Amino acid sequence: MDDLDALDTVGDPAITLPEVIYRASCPECRTSFELSADALRLAIGGSHRTTFYSFTCPDCGSSVRKPAGDRIVELLTDGGVRTMRLHTG
C-alpha cells in the first residue's frame, strides 16, 4: 500500500526541521549577532527574578545573562534551547 510507504518516512532521521536562529546583543561590547539554540542556555527558577537565559558573546567572549519573561521562555523552549530548572530549598 502506498500509505505505508508514506508512514515509513515520518520517523526518517534524514528529515530535519529548520534550525531556529535568535538575535541577541552584548551589553559589554554592544554588538548584535545571531545565535543558534545550541549557543543559549535557559534557567527557570521559582520566580521571574530567578528565570534567565545566558550565552557567551561571540565577539568579545563576555558571559551574558539576561532575564527571561514568560514569552522569552516560550520562544526559547519551542526553539530547542537547553533548559535547566532551578530548585529552591
Coordinates of C-alpha atoms in Angstrom, one line a residue:
M1 CA 0.0 0.0 0.0
D2 CA 1.2 3.5 -0.8
D3 CA 0.1 4.8 2.6
L4 CA 2.5 2.5 4.4
D5 CA 5.4 3.9 2.4
A6 CA 4.4 7.4 3.4
L7 CA 4.3 6.4 7.1
D8 CA 7.8 5.0 6.8
T9 CA 9.3 8.4 6.2
V10 CA 7.7 10.1 9.2
G11 CA 10.5 8.9 11.5
D12 CA 13.2 9.3 8.9
P13 CA 16.3 10.8 10.6
A14 CA 17.3 12.4 7.2
I15 CA 14.3 14.7 7.5
T16 CA 15.3 17.6 9.8
L17 CA 13.5 20.7 10.9
P18 CA 15.0 24.1 10.1
E19 CA 17.3 25.5 12.7
V20 CA 16.0 28.3 14.9
I21 CA 18.2 31.4 15.0
Y22 CA 17.9 34.0 17.7
R23 CA 19.0 37.6 17.6
A24 CA 20.9 38.8 20.6
S25 CA 23.2 41.6 21.7
C26 CA 26.0 42.0 24.2
P27 CA 25.8 44.7 26.9
E28 CA 29.7 44.8 27.1
C29 CA 30.8 45.4 23.5
R30 CA 27.3 46.5 22.3
T31 CA 27.4 44.3 19.2
S32 CA 24.3 42.4 17.8
F33 CA 24.6 39.0 16.3
E34 CA 22.6 35.8 15.7
L35 CA 22.9 32.6 17.8
S36 CA 21.7 29.1 17.3
A37 CA 19.7 27.3 20.0
D38 CA 22.9 25.4 21.0
A39 CA 24.6 28.6 22.0
L40 CA 21.9 29.6 24.5
R41 CA 21.0 28.2 27.9
L42 CA 17.7 28.8 29.8
A43 CA 17.4 28.6 33.6
I44 CA 13.9 28.5 35.0
G45 CA 13.7 29.5 38.7
G46 CA 10.9 29.8 41.2
S47 CA 10.2 33.5 40.2
H48 CA 10.7 35.9 37.4
R49 CA 13.9 37.2 39.2
T50 CA 15.5 33.8 39.0
T51 CA 14.5 32.9 35.4
F52 CA 17.1 33.9 32.8
Y53 CA 18.9 32.9 29.7
S54 CA 22.6 33.1 29.1
F55 CA 25.2 32.9 26.3
T56 CA 28.7 33.9 25.5
C57 CA 29.3 36.8 23.2
P58 CA 30.9 35.6 20.0
D59 CA 32.7 38.9 19.6
C60 CA 34.2 39.8 23.0
G61 CA 33.8 36.5 24.9
S62 CA 31.8 38.0 27.7
S63 CA 29.3 35.8 29.6
V64 CA 25.9 37.4 29.3
R65 CA 22.9 36.7 31.5
K66 CA 19.5 38.3 30.7
P67 CA 16.1 38.0 32.4
A68 CA 13.5 35.8 30.7
G69 CA 9.8 36.5 31.0
D70 CA 7.1 34.1 30.0
R71 CA 7.2 35.0 26.3
I72 CA 11.0 34.6 26.1
V73 CA 10.8 31.2 28.0
E74 CA 8.2 30.0 25.4
L75 CA 10.3 31.1 22.4
L76 CA 13.5 29.6 23.7
T77 CA 11.9 26.2 24.8
D78 CA 10.0 26.0 21.5
G79 CA 13.2 26.5 19.6
G80 CA 15.1 23.7 21.3
V81 CA 17.2 25.7 23.8
R82 CA 18.5 23.5 26.6
T83 CA 16.7 24.3 29.8
M84 CA 17.6 23.8 33.4
R85 CA 15.1 24.0 36.2
L86 CA 16.5 25.6 39.4
H87 CA 15.2 24.2 42.7
T88 CA 14.9 26.1 45.9
G89 CA 15.0 24.7 49.3

